[in-house]
Amino acid sequence: MNTSFSWIKDYVPSLDCTAQEYMDAMTLSGTKCEGYKAFDANLDKIIVGKINKIEKHPDADKLIVCQVQIDENGTEVQIVTGAPNVKEGDKIPVVLDGGRVDGTHAKGAQEGGIKIKKGKLRGVESVGMMCSIEELGSDTNMYPDAAADGIYILSDNPDYKDAPVGSDAVELLGLHDVVFEYEVTSNRVDCFAMTGIAREVAATFDKELKLPDVKETGNDEDVNDYIKVSVEDSKLCPRYTARVVKDIKLAPSPEWLKRRLASVGIRPINNLVDITNFVMEEYGQPMHAYDLDTIGGKEIIVKTAKNGEKFVTLDGQEHELDDTMLMISDAEKSIGIAGIMGGENTMITDDVKTMLFEAATFDGTNIRLTGKKLGMRTDAQAKFEKGLDPENAIAAMNRACQLVEELGAGTVVGGVVDIYPVKREGVTIPFNADKINALLGTDIDEETQVKYLRKLDLDVDLANKEIHVPTFRQDLLRPCDIAEEVARFYGYDKIPMTLPKGAATSGGYSLKKIVENKALDAAVAYGFDEGMTFSFESPKVYDKLLLSENSPLRESIRISNPLGEDYSAMRRSAVGGMLTSLAINYNKRNKDVRLCEMANVYIPKALPLTERPEERMLLTMGMYGEGDFYTLKGIVDGIIGETGLNGKTVYKADCDTEFLHPGRRANVYYSDKKLAYVGELHPQVQKNYEIGERVYIAVIDISTVLELLEAEPQVRYEGIAKFPASTRDISLVMKDVILAGDVEEAIRKNGSSYLKNVELFDVYVDSKLGLGQKSLAYKLTFMASDRTLTDEEVNKSMDKIIAALEDMGVSLRK
């Protein structure tokens, strides 16, 4: 959104500040000003001159020597020029000796403009220079009467021909002006209009706001005798207004109107077009004009298009429509794409006699989608997309008709067609000055708060402690919005810094995150580097991992729109990604690689999906090089202990994980719950991934760790024992198929409450023990907290342990 300083001062006439002060104040009050440009920044000492005499240059065929009058006293200067379009008697802009012109369009352009000095051209003295419109920092789009290649002849324009010689040419052309550029957020629809920005300016600088005084216009006729309007979809078109203007007289707009439009980058065309553009900028309400004589059946129907319908817009482009696009139609055909562009078939030409003015409100989302489908983008569309206020439509319509009569562009027919089935009402918000202060941390009295709010045209009802918000402020919905309005006009910089009040809460990680961090930190401490792989993978991984056809790991969720077959399934295991990473490291000749990943796996409750799948967090570890099965087993025990589980893990050979070596794999249990598995990679899988060394894999189910932690009683700390411990060494013989973990579990279970520690200190295998036999030696520690244990008490516990072991087929070694 752009506004010119002069245009804003039409509504806030007492505004008196510099451009920089304006930009700073507006930004601080919430209407962010991105920057500004002064039209006269590079212009100096440029006056209206008159050519009194022209002679040929004595030494140059294409140059002429002009005697130019520069004041009303008849003072003349000599200027040499090559411009082909000047003649005696012309009034032209002249830059005097030492003055400056804009260098934006000149070769060798420089900041600050080009300084003009007295000199000689082919031996003839030249003082000053006559200016083209480009040298004044503008162009023929903004000044259509200016020559495209030559000096700007002011006297050819009726508005300038009587300008006094020697007067300020920059002021005459309206170039003593500044244009500001704003960043307006989409919720502030009212600020996409000059009147909306002016309201903010008046509130910011505490000045009086003078909006246009719109008066009723129209003759004694009835507009309904000229046109009939119907709206088939009131959701897509909440309001449609129309008026008729007859006896059209097309002509150039007055200079003030052309300058207003030019200042914000809109090219003046003629009085009718300029009026619609002016009102669109002033009220933020796009309008459109149709030639009434081209409207079939003198009827307007607002409805959606037909699929495949062809339509030619004002720019001559043909578009194919569909039934989601809202159209303006007559009784026979479509005549405009609602909110975007009118049709070629009803365009205003020089022969227009009677015109239909349209000001409507359309659904912003529908307008945006239509424009996107058609590849179109117009100024009107950009405003409609924001969601305009229906109450603004009739105000803009009446303003346009008033200008038509003031400029003598035609005769306005009495009455207005207004299709407005559901009137939009403003919201009512409770007002409590104390609560606003409590929210802002300020001490602003109620009177001052009310002053700020009323400056914004908010109706404050102090008797009922309510604020009635007008419909153009669609962003004000609740008390906190009102507090923001007070804050921005009070001044954010004036609000003191205060500490928050209320009960303080301490932040921290959840138990889940704490456990994950502890597990990862422990893995890193054991030499593992953390990696990250995709959560989706290729179904080909199942075959590489030797998974059977009925393996649960094959029951993965398929992605409906995958990037490709290699990324089409949500992973049930992170082992595939881990092995790929290990293979890459191996192929790059990296030795002793240890990788880990904390990763979710996705377990469907049913296929096809009927509900969200279960997500379980697993810590997957893979290694090759230094270390073996027992190394990784010790690491797994260490990590589990670091998570907070203080009991003992039990390893059992009931692991059936297919991608692990059948004789070198184990499940890890804790309190009879499977917690993890660990093992050496199956040789065939190792070959499939082209890894030339033994690979060891471990997977810890972090979700199960969390379940166990929540069920496990809190750890209680005890002081150092005051009484000595009693120890017993026990050497056992058993079949080698009996697991050491089962033996230790039996010892702990039968060792009474005095048994504090069980330590395996020797494993012995020899033919002397017998075929398939092994020997395990344990050190058992007994202790009581209140006395020294007697031999009898310790022996009683030992007898119970030995009896339990004998039931397992374990005997004392002789």
JSON list of N, CA, C and O in Angstrom, two decimals, residues 698-716:
[
{"chain": "A", "resi": 698, "resn": "ALA", "atom": "N", "xyz": [22.31, -54.10, 18.19]},
{"chain": "A", "resi": 698, "resn": "ALA", "atom": "CA", "xyz": [21.52, -54.13, 19.41]},
{"chain": "A", "resi": 698, "resn": "ALA", "atom": "C", "xyz": [20.39, -53.12, 19.28]},
{"chain": "A", "resi": 698, "resn": "ALA", "atom": "O", "xyz": [20.60, -52.04, 18.73]},
{"chain": "A", "resi": 699, "resn": "VAL", "atom": "N", "xyz": [19.21, -53.48, 19.75]},
{"chain": "A", "resi": 699, "resn": "VAL", "atom": "CA", "xyz": [18.05, -52.60, 19.70]},
{"chain": "A", "resi": 699, "resn": "VAL", "atom": "C", "xyz": [17.41, -52.59, 21.08]},
{"chain": "A", "resi": 699, "resn": "VAL", "atom": "O", "xyz": [17.01, -53.63, 21.59]},
{"chain": "A", "resi": 700, "resn": "ILE", "atom": "N", "xyz": [17.32, -51.41, 21.69]},
{"chain": "A", "resi": 700, "resn": "ILE", "atom": "CA", "xyz": [16.69, -51.24, 23.01]},
{"chain": "A", "resi": 700, "resn": "ILE", "atom": "C", "xyz": [15.35, -50.53, 22.82]},
{"chain": "A", "resi": 700, "resn": "ILE", "atom": "O", "xyz": [15.29, -49.47, 22.19]},
{"chain": "A", "resi": 701, "resn": "ASP", "atom": "N", "xyz": [14.30, -51.12, 23.36]},
{"chain": "A", "resi": 701, "resn": "ASP", "atom": "CA", "xyz": [12.96, -50.53, 23.25]},
{"chain": "A", "resi": 701, "resn": "ASP", "atom": "C", "xyz": [12.79, -49.48, 24.35]},
{"chain": "A", "resi": 701, "resn": "ASP", "atom": "O", "xyz": [12.51, -49.82, 25.50]},
{"chain": "A", "resi": 702, "resn": "ILE", "atom": "N", "xyz": [12.96, -48.22, 24.00]},
{"chain": "A", "resi": 702, "resn": "ILE", "atom": "CA", "xyz": [12.88, -47.13, 24.97]},
{"chain": "A", "resi": 702, "resn": "ILE", "atom": "C", "xyz": [11.46, -47.01, 25.53]},
{"chain": "A", "resi": 702, "resn": "ILE", "atom": "O", "xyz": [11.26, -46.64, 26.70]},
{"chain": "A", "resi": 703, "resn": "SER", "atom": "N", "xyz": [10.46, -47.31, 24.71]},
{"chain": "A", "resi": 703, "resn": "SER", "atom": "CA", "xyz": [9.08, -47.24, 25.19]},
{"chain": "A", "resi": 703, "resn": "SER", "atom": "C", "xyz": [8.84, -48.22, 26.32]},
{"chain": "A", "resi": 703, "resn": "SER", "atom": "O", "xyz": [8.16, -47.92, 27.31]},
{"chain": "A", "resi": 704, "resn": "THR", "atom": "N", "xyz": [9.44, -49.42, 26.21]},
{"chain": "A", "resi": 704, "resn": "THR", "atom": "CA", "xyz": [9.33, -50.41, 27.30]},
{"chain": "A", "resi": 704, "resn": "THR", "atom": "C", "xyz": [10.11, -49.95, 28.52]},
{"chain": "A", "resi": 704, "resn": "THR", "atom": "O", "xyz": [9.67, -50.17, 29.66]},
{"chain": "A", "resi": 705, "resn": "VAL", "atom": "N", "xyz": [11.26, -49.32, 28.32]},
{"chain": "A", "resi": 705, "resn": "VAL", "atom": "CA", "xyz": [12.02, -48.77, 29.44]},
{"chain": "A", "resi": 705, "resn": "VAL", "atom": "C", "xyz": [11.15, -47.80, 30.24]},
{"chain": "A", "resi": 705, "resn": "VAL", "atom": "O", "xyz": [11.12, -47.83, 31.47]},
{"chain": "A", "resi": 706, "resn": "LEU", "atom": "N", "xyz": [10.40, -46.95, 29.52]},
{"chain": "A", "resi": 706, "resn": "LEU", "atom": "CA", "xyz": [9.54, -46.00, 30.20]},
{"chain": "A", "resi": 706, "resn": "LEU", "atom": "C", "xyz": [8.45, -46.70, 31.00]},
{"chain": "A", "resi": 706, "resn": "LEU", "atom": "O", "xyz": [8.13, -46.30, 32.12]},
{"chain": "A", "resi": 707, "resn": "GLU", "atom": "N", "xyz": [7.87, -47.75, 30.43]},
{"chain": "A", "resi": 707, "resn": "GLU", "atom": "CA", "xyz": [6.83, -48.50, 31.14]},
{"chain": "A", "resi": 707, "resn": "GLU", "atom": "C", "xyz": [7.39, -49.11, 32.42]},
{"chain": "A", "resi": 707, "resn": "GLU", "atom": "O", "xyz": [6.74, -49.10, 33.47]},
{"chain": "A", "resi": 708, "resn": "LEU", "atom": "N", "xyz": [8.61, -49.63, 32.35]},
{"chain": "A", "resi": 708, "resn": "LEU", "atom": "CA", "xyz": [9.22, -50.25, 33.53]},
{"chain": "A", "resi": 708, "resn": "LEU", "atom": "C", "xyz": [9.58, -49.20, 34.57]},
{"chain": "A", "resi": 708, "resn": "LEU", "atom": "O", "xyz": [9.44, -49.43, 35.78]},
{"chain": "A", "resi": 709, "resn": "LEU", "atom": "N", "xyz": [10.05, -48.04, 34.12]},
{"chain": "A", "resi": 709, "resn": "LEU", "atom": "CA", "xyz": [10.41, -46.98, 35.06]},
{"chain": "A", "resi": 709, "resn": "LEU", "atom": "C", "xyz": [9.19, -46.49, 35.82]},
{"chain": "A", "resi": 709, "resn": "LEU", "atom": "O", "xyz": [9.26, -46.19, 37.02]},
{"chain": "A", "resi": 710, "resn": "GLU", "atom": "N", "xyz": [8.05, -46.39, 35.15]},
{"chain": "A", "resi": 710, "resn": "GLU", "atom": "CA", "xyz": [6.84, -45.91, 35.81]},
{"chain": "A", "resi": 710, "resn": "GLU", "atom": "C", "xyz": [6.31, -46.93, 36.81]},
{"chain": "A", "resi": 710, "resn": "GLU", "atom": "O", "xyz": [5.64, -46.57, 37.78]},
{"chain": "A", "resi": 711, "resn": "ALA", "atom": "N", "xyz": [6.60, -48.22, 36.57]},
{"chain": "A", "resi": 711, "resn": "ALA", "atom": "CA", "xyz": [6.10, -49.27, 37.46]},
{"chain": "A", "resi": 711, "resn": "ALA", "atom": "C", "xyz": [7.08, -49.57, 38.59]},
{"chain": "A", "resi": 711, "resn": "ALA", "atom": "O", "xyz": [6.70, -50.14, 39.61]},
{"chain": "A", "resi": 712, "resn": "GLU", "atom": "N", "xyz": [8.34, -49.22, 38.41]},
{"chain": "A", "resi": 712, "resn": "GLU", "atom": "CA", "xyz": [9.36, -49.57, 39.40]},
{"chain": "A", "resi": 712, "resn": "GLU", "atom": "C", "xyz": [9.32, -48.59, 40.57]},
{"chain": "A", "resi": 712, "resn": "GLU", "atom": "O", "xyz": [9.17, -47.38, 40.38]},
{"chain": "A", "resi": 713, "resn": "PRO", "atom": "N", "xyz": [9.43, -49.10, 41.82]},
{"chain": "A", "resi": 713, "resn": "PRO", "atom": "CA", "xyz": [9.42, -48.21, 42.99]},
{"chain": "A", "resi": 713, "resn": "PRO", "atom": "C", "xyz": [10.63, -47.28, 42.97]},
{"chain": "A", "resi": 713, "resn": "PRO", "atom": "O", "xyz": [11.65, -47.58, 42.37]},
{"chain": "A", "resi": 714, "resn": "GLN", "atom": "N", "xyz": [10.48, -46.16, 43.65]},
{"chain": "A", "resi": 714, "resn": "GLN", "atom": "CA", "xyz": [11.57, -45.20, 43.69]},
{"chain": "A", "resi": 714, "resn": "GLN", "atom": "C", "xyz": [12.78, -45.77, 44.42]},
{"chain": "A", "resi": 714, "resn": "GLN", "atom": "O", "xyz": [12.66, -46.55, 45.36]},
{"chain": "A", "resi": 715, "resn": "VAL", "atom": "N", "xyz": [13.95, -45.36, 43.98]},
{"chain": "A", "resi": 715, "resn": "VAL", "atom": "CA", "xyz": [15.19, -45.82, 44.60]},
{"chain": "A", "resi": 715, "resn": "VAL", "atom": "C", "xyz": [15.35, -45.17, 45.97]},
{"chain": "A", "resi": 715, "resn": "VAL", "atom": "O", "xyz": [15.14, -43.96, 46.12]},
{"chain": "A", "resi": 716, "resn": "ARG", "atom": "N", "xyz": [15.66, -45.98, 46.95]},
{"chain": "A", "resi": 716, "resn": "ARG", "atom": "CA", "xyz": [15.90, -45.46, 48.30]},
{"chain": "A", "resi": 716, "resn": "ARG", "atom": "C", "xyz": [17.38, -45.60, 48.62]},
{"chain": "A", "resi": 716, "resn": "ARG", "atom": "O", "xyz": [17.97, -46.67, 48.41]}
]
